[in-house]
mmCIF file of C-alpha atoms and ligand atoms in Angstrom:
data_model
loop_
_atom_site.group_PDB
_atom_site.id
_atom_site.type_symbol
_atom_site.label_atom_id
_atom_site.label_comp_id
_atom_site.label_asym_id
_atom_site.label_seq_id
_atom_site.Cartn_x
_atom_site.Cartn_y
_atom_site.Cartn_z
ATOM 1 C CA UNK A 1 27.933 -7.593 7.982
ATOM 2 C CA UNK A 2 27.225 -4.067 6.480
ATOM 3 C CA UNK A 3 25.280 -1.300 7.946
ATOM 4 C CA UNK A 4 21.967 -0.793 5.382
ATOM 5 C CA UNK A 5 20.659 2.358 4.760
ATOM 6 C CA UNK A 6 17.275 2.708 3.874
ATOM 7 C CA UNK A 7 15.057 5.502 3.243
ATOM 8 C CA UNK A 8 11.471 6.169 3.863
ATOM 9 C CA UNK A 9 9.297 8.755 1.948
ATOM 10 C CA UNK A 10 5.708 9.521 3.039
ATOM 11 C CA UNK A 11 7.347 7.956 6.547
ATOM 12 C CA UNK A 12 3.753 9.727 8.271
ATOM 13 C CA UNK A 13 1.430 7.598 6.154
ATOM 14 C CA UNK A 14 0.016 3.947 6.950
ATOM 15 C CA UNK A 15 2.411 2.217 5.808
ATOM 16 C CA UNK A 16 5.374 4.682 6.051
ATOM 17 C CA UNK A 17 4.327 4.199 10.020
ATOM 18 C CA UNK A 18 4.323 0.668 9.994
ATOM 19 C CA UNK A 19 8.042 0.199 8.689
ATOM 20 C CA UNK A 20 8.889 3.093 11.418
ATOM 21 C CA UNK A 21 7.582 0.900 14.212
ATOM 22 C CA UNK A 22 9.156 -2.304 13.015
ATOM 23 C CA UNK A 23 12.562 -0.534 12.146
ATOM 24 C CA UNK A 24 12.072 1.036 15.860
ATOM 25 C CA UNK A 25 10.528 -1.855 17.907
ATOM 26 C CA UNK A 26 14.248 -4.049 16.229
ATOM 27 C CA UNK A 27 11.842 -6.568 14.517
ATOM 28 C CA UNK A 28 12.517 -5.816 11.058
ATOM 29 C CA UNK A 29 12.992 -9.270 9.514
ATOM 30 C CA UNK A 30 16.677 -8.060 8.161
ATOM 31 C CA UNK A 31 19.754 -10.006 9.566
ATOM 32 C CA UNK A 32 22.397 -6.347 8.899
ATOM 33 C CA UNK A 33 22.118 -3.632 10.691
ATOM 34 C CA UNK A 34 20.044 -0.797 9.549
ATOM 35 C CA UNK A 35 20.083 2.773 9.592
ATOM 36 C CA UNK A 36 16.678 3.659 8.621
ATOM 37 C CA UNK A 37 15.518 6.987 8.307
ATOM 38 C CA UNK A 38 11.984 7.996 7.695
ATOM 39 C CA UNK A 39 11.143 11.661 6.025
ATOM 40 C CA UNK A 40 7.768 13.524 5.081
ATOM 41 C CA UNK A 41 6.530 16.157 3.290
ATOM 42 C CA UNK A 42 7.878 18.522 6.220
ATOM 43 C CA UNK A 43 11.617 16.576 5.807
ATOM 44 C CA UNK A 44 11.801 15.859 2.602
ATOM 45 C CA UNK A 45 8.858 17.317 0.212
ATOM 46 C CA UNK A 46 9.187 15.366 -3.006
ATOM 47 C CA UNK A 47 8.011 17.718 -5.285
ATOM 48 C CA UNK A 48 10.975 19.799 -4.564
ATOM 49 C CA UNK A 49 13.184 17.752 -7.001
ATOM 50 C CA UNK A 50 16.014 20.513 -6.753
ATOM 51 C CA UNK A 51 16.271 19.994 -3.284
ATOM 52 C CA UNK A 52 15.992 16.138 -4.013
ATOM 53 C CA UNK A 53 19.228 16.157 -5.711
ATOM 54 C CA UNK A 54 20.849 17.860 -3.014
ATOM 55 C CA UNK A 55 19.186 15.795 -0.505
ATOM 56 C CA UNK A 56 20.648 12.463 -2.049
ATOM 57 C CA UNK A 57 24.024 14.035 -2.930
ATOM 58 C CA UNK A 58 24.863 14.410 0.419
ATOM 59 C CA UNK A 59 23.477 11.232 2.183
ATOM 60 C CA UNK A 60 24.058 7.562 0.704
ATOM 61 C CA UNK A 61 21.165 4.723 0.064
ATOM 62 C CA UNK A 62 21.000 1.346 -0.507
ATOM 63 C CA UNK A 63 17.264 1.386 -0.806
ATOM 64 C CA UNK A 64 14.627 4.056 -1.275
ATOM 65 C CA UNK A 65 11.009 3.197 -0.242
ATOM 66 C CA UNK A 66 8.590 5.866 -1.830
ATOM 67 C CA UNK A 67 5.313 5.309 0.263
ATOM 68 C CA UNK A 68 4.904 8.956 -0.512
ATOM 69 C CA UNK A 69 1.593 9.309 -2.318
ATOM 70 C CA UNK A 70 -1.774 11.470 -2.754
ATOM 71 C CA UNK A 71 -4.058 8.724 -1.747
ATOM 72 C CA UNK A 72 -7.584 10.442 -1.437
ATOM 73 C CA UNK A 73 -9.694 8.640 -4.401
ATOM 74 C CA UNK A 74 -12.872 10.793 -4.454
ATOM 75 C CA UNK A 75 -10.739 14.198 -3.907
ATOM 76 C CA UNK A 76 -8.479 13.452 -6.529
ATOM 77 C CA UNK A 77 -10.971 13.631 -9.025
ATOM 78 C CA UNK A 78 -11.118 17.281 -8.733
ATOM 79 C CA UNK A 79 -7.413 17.570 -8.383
ATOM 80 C CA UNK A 80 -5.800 15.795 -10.569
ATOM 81 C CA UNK A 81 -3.096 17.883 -11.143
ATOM 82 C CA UNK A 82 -1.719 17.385 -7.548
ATOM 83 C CA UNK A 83 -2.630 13.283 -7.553
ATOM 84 C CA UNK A 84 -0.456 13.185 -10.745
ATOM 85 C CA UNK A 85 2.558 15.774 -9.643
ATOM 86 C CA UNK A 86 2.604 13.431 -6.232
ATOM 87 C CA UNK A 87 1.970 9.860 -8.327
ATOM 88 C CA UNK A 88 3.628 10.579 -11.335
ATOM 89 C CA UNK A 89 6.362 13.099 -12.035
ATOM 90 C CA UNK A 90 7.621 13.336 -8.286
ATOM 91 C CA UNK A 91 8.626 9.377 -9.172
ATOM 92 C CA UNK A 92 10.492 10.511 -11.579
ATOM 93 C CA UNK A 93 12.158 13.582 -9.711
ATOM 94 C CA UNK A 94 12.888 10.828 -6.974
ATOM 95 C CA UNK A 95 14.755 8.493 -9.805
ATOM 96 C CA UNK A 96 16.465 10.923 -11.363
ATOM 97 C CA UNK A 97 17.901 12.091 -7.491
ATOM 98 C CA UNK A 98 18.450 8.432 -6.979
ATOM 99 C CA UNK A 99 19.897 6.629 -10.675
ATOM 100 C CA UNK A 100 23.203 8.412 -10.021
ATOM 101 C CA UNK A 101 23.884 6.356 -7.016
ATOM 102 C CA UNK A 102 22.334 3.206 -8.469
ATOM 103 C CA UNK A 103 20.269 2.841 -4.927
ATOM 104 C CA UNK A 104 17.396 0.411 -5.220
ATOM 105 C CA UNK A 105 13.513 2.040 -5.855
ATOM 106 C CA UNK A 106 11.186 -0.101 -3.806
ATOM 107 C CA UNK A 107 7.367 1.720 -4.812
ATOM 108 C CA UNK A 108 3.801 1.422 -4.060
ATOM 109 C CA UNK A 109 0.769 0.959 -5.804
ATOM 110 C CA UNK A 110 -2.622 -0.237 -6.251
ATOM 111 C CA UNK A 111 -5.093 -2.209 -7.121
ATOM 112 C CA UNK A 112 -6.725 0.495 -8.325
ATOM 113 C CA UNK A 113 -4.813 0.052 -11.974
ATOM 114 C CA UNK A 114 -7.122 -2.255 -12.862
ATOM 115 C CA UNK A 115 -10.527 -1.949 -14.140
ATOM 116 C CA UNK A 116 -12.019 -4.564 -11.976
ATOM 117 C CA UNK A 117 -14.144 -6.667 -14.560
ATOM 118 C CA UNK A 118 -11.981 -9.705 -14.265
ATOM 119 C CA UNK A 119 -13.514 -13.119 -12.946
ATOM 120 C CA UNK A 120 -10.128 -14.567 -11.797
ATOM 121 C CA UNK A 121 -7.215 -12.650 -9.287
ATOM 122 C CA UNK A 122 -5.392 -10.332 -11.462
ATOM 123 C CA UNK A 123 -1.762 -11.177 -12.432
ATOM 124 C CA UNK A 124 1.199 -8.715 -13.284
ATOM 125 C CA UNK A 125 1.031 -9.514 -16.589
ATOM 126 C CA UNK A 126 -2.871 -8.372 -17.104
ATOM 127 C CA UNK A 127 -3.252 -5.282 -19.057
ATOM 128 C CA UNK A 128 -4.467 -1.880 -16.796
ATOM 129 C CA UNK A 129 -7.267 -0.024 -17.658
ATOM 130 C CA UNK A 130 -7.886 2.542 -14.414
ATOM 131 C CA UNK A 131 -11.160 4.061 -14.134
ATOM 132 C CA UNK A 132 -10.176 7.033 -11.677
ATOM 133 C CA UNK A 133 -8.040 9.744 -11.621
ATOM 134 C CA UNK A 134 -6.376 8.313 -8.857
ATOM 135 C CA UNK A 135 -6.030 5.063 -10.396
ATOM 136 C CA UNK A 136 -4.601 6.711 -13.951
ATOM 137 C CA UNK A 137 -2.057 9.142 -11.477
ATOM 138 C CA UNK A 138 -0.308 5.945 -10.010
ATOM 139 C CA UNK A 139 -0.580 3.700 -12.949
ATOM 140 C CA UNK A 140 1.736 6.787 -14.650
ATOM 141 C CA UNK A 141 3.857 6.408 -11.359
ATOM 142 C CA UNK A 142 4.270 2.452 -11.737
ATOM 143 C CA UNK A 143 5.200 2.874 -15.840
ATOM 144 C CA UNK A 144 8.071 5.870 -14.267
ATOM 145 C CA UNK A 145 9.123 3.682 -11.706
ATOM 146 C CA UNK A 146 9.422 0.347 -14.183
ATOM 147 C CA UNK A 147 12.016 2.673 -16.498
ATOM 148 C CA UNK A 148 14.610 2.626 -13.661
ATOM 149 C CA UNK A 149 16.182 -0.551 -13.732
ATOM 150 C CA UNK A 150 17.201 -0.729 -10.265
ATOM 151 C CA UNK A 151 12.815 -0.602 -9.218
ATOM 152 C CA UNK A 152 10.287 -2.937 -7.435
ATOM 153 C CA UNK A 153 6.964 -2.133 -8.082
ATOM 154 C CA UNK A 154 4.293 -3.301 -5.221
ATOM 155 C CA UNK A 155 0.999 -3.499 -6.005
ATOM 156 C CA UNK A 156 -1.451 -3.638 -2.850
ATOM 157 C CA UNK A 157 -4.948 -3.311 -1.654
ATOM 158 C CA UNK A 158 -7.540 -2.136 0.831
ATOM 159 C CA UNK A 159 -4.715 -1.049 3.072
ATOM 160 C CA UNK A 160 -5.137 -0.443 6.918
ATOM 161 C CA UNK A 161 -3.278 0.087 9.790
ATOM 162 C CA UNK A 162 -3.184 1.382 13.678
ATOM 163 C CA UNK A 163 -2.183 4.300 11.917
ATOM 164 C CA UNK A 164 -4.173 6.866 10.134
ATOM 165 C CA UNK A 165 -7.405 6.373 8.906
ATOM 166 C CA UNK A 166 -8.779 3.650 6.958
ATOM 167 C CA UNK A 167 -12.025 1.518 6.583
ATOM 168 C CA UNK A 168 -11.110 -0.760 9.695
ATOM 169 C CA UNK A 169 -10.989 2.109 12.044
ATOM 170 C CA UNK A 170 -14.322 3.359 10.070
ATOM 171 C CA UNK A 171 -16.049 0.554 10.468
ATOM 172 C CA UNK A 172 -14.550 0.057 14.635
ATOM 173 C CA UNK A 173 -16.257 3.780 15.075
ATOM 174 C CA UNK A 174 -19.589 3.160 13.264
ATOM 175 C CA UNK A 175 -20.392 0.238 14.672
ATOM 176 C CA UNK A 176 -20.011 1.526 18.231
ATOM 177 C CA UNK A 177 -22.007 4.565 17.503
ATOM 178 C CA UNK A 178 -25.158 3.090 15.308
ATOM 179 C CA UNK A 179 -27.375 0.306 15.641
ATOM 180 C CA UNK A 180 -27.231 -0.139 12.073
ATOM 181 C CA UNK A 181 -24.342 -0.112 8.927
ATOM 182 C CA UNK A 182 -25.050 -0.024 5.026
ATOM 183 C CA UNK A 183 -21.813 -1.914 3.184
ATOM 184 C CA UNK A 184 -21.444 -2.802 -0.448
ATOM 185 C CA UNK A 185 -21.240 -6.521 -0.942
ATOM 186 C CA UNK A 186 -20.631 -6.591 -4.322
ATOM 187 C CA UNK A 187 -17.057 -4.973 -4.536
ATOM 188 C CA UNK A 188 -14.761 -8.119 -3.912
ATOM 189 C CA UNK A 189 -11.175 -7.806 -3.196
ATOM 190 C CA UNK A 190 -8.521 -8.839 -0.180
ATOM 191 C CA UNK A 191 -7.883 -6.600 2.757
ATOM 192 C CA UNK A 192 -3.927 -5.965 3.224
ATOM 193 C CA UNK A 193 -2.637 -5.277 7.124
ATOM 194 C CA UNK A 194 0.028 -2.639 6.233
ATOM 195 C CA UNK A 195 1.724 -4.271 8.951
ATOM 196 C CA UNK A 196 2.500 -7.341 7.098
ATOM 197 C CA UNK A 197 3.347 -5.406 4.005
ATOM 198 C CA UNK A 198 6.124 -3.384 5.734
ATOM 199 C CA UNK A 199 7.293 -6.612 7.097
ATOM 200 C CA UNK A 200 7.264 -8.120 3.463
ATOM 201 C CA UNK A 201 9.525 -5.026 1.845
ATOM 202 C CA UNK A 202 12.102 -5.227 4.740
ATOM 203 C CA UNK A 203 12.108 -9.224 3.803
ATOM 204 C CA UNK A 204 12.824 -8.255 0.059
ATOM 205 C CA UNK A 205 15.508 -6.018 1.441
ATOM 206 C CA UNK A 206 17.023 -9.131 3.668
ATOM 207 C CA UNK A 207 17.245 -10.783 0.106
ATOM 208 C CA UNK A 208 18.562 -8.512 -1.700
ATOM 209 C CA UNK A 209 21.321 -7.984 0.896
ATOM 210 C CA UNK A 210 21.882 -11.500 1.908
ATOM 211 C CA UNK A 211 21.041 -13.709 -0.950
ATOM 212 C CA UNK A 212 21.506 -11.205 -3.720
ATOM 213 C CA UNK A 213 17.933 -11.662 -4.746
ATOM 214 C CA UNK A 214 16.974 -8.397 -5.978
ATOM 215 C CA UNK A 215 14.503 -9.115 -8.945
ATOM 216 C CA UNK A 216 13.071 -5.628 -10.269
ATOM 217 C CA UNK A 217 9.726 -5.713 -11.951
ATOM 218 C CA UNK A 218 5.725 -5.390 -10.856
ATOM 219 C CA UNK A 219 4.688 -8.314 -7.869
ATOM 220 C CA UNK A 220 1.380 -8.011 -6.310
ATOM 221 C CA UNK A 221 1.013 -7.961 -2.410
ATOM 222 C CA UNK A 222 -2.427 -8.117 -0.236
ATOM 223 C CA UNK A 223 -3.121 -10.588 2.789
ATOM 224 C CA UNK A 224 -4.383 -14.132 1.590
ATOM 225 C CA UNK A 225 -8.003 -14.585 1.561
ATOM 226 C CA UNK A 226 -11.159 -12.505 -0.285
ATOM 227 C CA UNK A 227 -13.641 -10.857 0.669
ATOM 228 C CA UNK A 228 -16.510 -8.221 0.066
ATOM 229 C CA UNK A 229 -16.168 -4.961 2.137
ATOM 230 C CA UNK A 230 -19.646 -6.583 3.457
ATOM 231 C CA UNK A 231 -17.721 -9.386 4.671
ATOM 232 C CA UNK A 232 -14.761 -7.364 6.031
ATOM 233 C CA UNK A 233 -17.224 -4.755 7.769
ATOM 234 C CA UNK A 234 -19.071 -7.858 9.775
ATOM 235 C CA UNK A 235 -15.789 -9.574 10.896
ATOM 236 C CA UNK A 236 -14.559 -6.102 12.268
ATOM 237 C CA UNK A 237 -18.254 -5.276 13.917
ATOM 238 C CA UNK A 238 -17.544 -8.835 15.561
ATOM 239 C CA UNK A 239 -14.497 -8.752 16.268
ATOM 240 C CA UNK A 240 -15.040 -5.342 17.840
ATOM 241 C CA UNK A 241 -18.067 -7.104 20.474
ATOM 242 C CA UNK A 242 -20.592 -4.778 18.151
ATOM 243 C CA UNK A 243 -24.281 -5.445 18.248
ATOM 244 C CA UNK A 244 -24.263 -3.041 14.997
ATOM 245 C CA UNK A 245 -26.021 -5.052 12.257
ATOM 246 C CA UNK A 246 -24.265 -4.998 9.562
ATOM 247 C CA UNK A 247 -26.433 -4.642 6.138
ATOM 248 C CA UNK A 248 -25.105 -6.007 2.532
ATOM 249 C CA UNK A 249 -26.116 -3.275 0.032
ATOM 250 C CA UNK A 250 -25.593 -2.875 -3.790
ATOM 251 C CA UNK A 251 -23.041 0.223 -5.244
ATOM 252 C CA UNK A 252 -25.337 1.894 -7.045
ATOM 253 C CA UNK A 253 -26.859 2.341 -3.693
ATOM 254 C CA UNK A 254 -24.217 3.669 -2.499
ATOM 255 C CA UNK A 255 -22.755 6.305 -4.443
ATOM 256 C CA UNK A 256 -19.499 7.533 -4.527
ATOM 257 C CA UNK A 257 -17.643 10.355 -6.679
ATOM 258 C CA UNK A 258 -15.451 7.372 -7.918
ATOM 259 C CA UNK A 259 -15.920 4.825 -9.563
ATOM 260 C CA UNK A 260 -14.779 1.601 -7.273
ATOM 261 C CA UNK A 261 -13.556 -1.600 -9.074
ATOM 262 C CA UNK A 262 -16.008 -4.455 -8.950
ATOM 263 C CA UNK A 263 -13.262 -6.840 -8.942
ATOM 264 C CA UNK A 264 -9.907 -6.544 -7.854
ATOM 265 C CA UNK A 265 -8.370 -9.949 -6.313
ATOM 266 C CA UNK A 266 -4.273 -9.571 -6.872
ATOM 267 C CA UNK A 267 -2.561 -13.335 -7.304
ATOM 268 C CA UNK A 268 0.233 -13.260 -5.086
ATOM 269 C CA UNK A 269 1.806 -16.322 -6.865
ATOM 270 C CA UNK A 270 4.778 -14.239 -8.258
ATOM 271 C CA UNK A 271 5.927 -12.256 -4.868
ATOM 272 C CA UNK A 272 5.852 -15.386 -2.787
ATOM 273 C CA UNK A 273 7.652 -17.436 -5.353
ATOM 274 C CA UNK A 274 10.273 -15.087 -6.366
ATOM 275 C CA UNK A 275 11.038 -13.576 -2.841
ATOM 276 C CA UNK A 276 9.982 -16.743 -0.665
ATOM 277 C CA UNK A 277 6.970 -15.057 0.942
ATOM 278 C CA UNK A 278 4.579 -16.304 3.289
ATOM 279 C CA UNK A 279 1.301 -14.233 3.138
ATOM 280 C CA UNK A 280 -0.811 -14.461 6.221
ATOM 281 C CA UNK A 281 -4.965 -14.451 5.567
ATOM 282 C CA UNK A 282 -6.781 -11.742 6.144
ATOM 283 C CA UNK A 283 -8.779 -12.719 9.433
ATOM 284 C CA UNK A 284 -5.417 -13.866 10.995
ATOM 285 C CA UNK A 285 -4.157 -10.271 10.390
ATOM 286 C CA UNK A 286 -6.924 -8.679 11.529
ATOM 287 C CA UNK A 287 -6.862 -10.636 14.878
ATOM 288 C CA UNK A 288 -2.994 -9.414 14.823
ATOM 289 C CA UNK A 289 -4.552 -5.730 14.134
ATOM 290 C CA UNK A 290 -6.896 -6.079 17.213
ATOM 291 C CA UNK A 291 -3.883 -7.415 19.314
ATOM 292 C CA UNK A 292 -2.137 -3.923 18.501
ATOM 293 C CA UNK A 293 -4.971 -1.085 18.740
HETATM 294 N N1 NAP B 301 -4.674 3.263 1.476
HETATM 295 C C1 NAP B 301 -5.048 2.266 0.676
HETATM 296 O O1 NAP B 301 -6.125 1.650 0.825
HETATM 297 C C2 NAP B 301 -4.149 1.852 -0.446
HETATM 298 C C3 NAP B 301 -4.563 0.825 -1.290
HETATM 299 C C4 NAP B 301 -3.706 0.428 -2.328
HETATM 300 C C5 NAP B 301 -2.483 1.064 -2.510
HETATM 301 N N2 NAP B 301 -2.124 2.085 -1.700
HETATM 302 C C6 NAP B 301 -0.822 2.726 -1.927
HETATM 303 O O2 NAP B 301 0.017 2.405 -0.835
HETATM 304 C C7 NAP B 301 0.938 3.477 -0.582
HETATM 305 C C8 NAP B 301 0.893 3.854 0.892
HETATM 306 O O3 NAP B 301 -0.458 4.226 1.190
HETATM 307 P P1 NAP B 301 -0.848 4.814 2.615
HETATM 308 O O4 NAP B 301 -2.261 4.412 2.873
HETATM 309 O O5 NAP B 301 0.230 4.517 3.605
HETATM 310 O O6 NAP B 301 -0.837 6.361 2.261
HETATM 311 P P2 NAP B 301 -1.030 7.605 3.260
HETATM 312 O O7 NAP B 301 -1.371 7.120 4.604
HETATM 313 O O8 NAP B 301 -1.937 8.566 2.570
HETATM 314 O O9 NAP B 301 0.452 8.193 3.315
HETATM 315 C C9 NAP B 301 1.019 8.939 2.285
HETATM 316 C C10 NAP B 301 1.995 9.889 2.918
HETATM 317 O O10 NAP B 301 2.633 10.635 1.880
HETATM 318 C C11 NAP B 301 2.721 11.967 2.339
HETATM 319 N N3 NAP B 301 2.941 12.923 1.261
HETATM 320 C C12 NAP B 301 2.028 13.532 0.462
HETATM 321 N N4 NAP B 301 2.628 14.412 -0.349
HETATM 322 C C13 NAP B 301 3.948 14.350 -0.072
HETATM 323 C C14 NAP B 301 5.078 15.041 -0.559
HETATM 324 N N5 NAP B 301 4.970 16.004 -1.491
HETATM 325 N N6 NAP B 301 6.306 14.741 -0.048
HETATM 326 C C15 NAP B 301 6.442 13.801 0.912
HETATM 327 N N7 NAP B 301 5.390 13.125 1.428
HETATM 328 C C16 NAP B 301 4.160 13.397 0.949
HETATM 329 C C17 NAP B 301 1.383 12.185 3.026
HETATM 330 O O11 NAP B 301 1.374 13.355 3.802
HETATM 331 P P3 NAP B 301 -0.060 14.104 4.010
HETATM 332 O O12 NAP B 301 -0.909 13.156 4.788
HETATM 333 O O13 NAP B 301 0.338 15.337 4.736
HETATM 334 O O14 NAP B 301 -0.606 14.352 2.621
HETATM 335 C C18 NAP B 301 1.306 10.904 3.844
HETATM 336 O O15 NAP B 301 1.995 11.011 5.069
HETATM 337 C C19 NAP B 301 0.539 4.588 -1.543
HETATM 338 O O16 NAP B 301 1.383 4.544 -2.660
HETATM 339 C C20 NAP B 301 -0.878 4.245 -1.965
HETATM 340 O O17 NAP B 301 -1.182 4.727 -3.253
HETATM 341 C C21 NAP B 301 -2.920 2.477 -0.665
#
């Protein structure tokens, strides 16, 4: 069976973490070997596309995983010339490095496409309409990434991990410190354990390799299950033996520089059919979380 080489940008982030420990810890659920090597902005900066070139030139892919990404919502706002260089055009500076070789684009992105005024899980097929910078930046980087033949585009959302921060770890600290905790209950959406979605990109890799089941296009991956961050916040306070209460409060009382969607469920229908997916739910992921911090 053939060595597979894969490669990791943003390999420091959340999720770039998450595939490190799997690929590290030998669980990666991939029957070849793999040769996995994981790069960051102070290995392999992807704005330097020159260097890119040279970079793929000299060492061979089967798979490219771009979890790269400027991922700060508010900031970006104010800097939305770096969110789109990062989102946008270094997607393109990574497939044009890449198309020569014909190595396989496996991308990120977010929930934060959508508008969020939808009353049923968004599919692939629903139209975008982002209402932040951030949210414009990757929906550019998904519409790049779809004009590579050779590209699988992952939705996700509310992503968390041991690694890095993120609203779990948030929510773990705050609820230690204070007796009490404001959280909106009327953003709705599914928390995704970044753990699970490394697992589920190494298991599109397994088909690809092994049952030459590589279908390019948009699929949309979060755990099973939805919630309101209100929701989320309380199972973490409990799960975390907090006596914090946990209040449900409105957005508009709770302003932010961005504008959050309202709504955005992603139907998983697609990914599990196409790639023979199992999804876990959320709470059973968060348990798994808990296990590992
Ligand atoms: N976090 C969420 O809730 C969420 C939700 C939906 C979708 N997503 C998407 O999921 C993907 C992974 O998110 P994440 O939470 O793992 O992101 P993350 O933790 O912010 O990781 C992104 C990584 O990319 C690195 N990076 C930035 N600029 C770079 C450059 N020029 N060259 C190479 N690396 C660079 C960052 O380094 P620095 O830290 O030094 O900047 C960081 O290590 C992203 O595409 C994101 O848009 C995230």
């Amino acid at each position: 069976m053939s060595t597979i080489n894969i490669l990791v940008t943003g390999g420091n982030g959340q999720l770039g973490s998450e595939l490190r420990n799997i690929y590290n810890s030998g669980k990666a659920s991939i029957k070849n070997t793999i040769n996995m090597i994981s790069t960051d902005i102070d290995t392999l900066d992807i704005t330097n596309t020159i260097f890119l070139k040279k970079f793929f030139s000299d060492h061979a892919f089967d798979f490219v995983i771009n979890c790269a990404a400027y991922t700060q919502v508010d900031k970006a706002e104010k800097e939305s010339e770096s969110a789109f260089l990062i989102n946008a055009s270094c997607v393109k500076g990574l497939i044009d490095a890449i198309k020569p070789y014909n190595t396989k684009f496996i991308h990120i992105s977010t929930d934060y496409v959508f508008d969020g005024n939808n009353y049923k899980p968004y599919t692939e097929d629903d139209p975008t309409s982002p209402m932040s910078v951030y949210g414009k930046s990757k929906e550019e980087g998904e519409k790049i990434a779809l004009s590579y033949v050779n590209s699988v585009v992952i939705r996700t959302s509310w992503l968390y991990s041991i690694f890095g921060n993120n609203f779990v770890k948030t929510i773990q600290r705050y609820s230690k410190e204070r007796e009490e905790l404001n959280v909106v209950f009327d953003q709705i959406g599914s928390p995704t354990y970044a753990h699970d979605l490394a697992q589920a990109i190494f298991h599109i890799i397994n088909q690809s390799v092994n049952k030459n089941n590589f279908v390019p296009g948009i699929f949309h991956y979060s755990n099973e299950g939805v919630c309101s961050w209100y929701d989320f916040a309380r199972t973490i306070a409990l799960k975390s033996y907090s006596n914090c209460q946990i209040n449900p409060i409105e957005s508009k009382d709770f302003p932010t520089p961005t504008k959050r969607p309202f709504y955005s469920v992603l139907n998983k229908t697609k990914i599990k059919s196409t790639y023979n997916l199992t999804i876990p739910h959320w709470e059973d992921s968060l348990n798994e979380y808990f296990k590992q911090s």
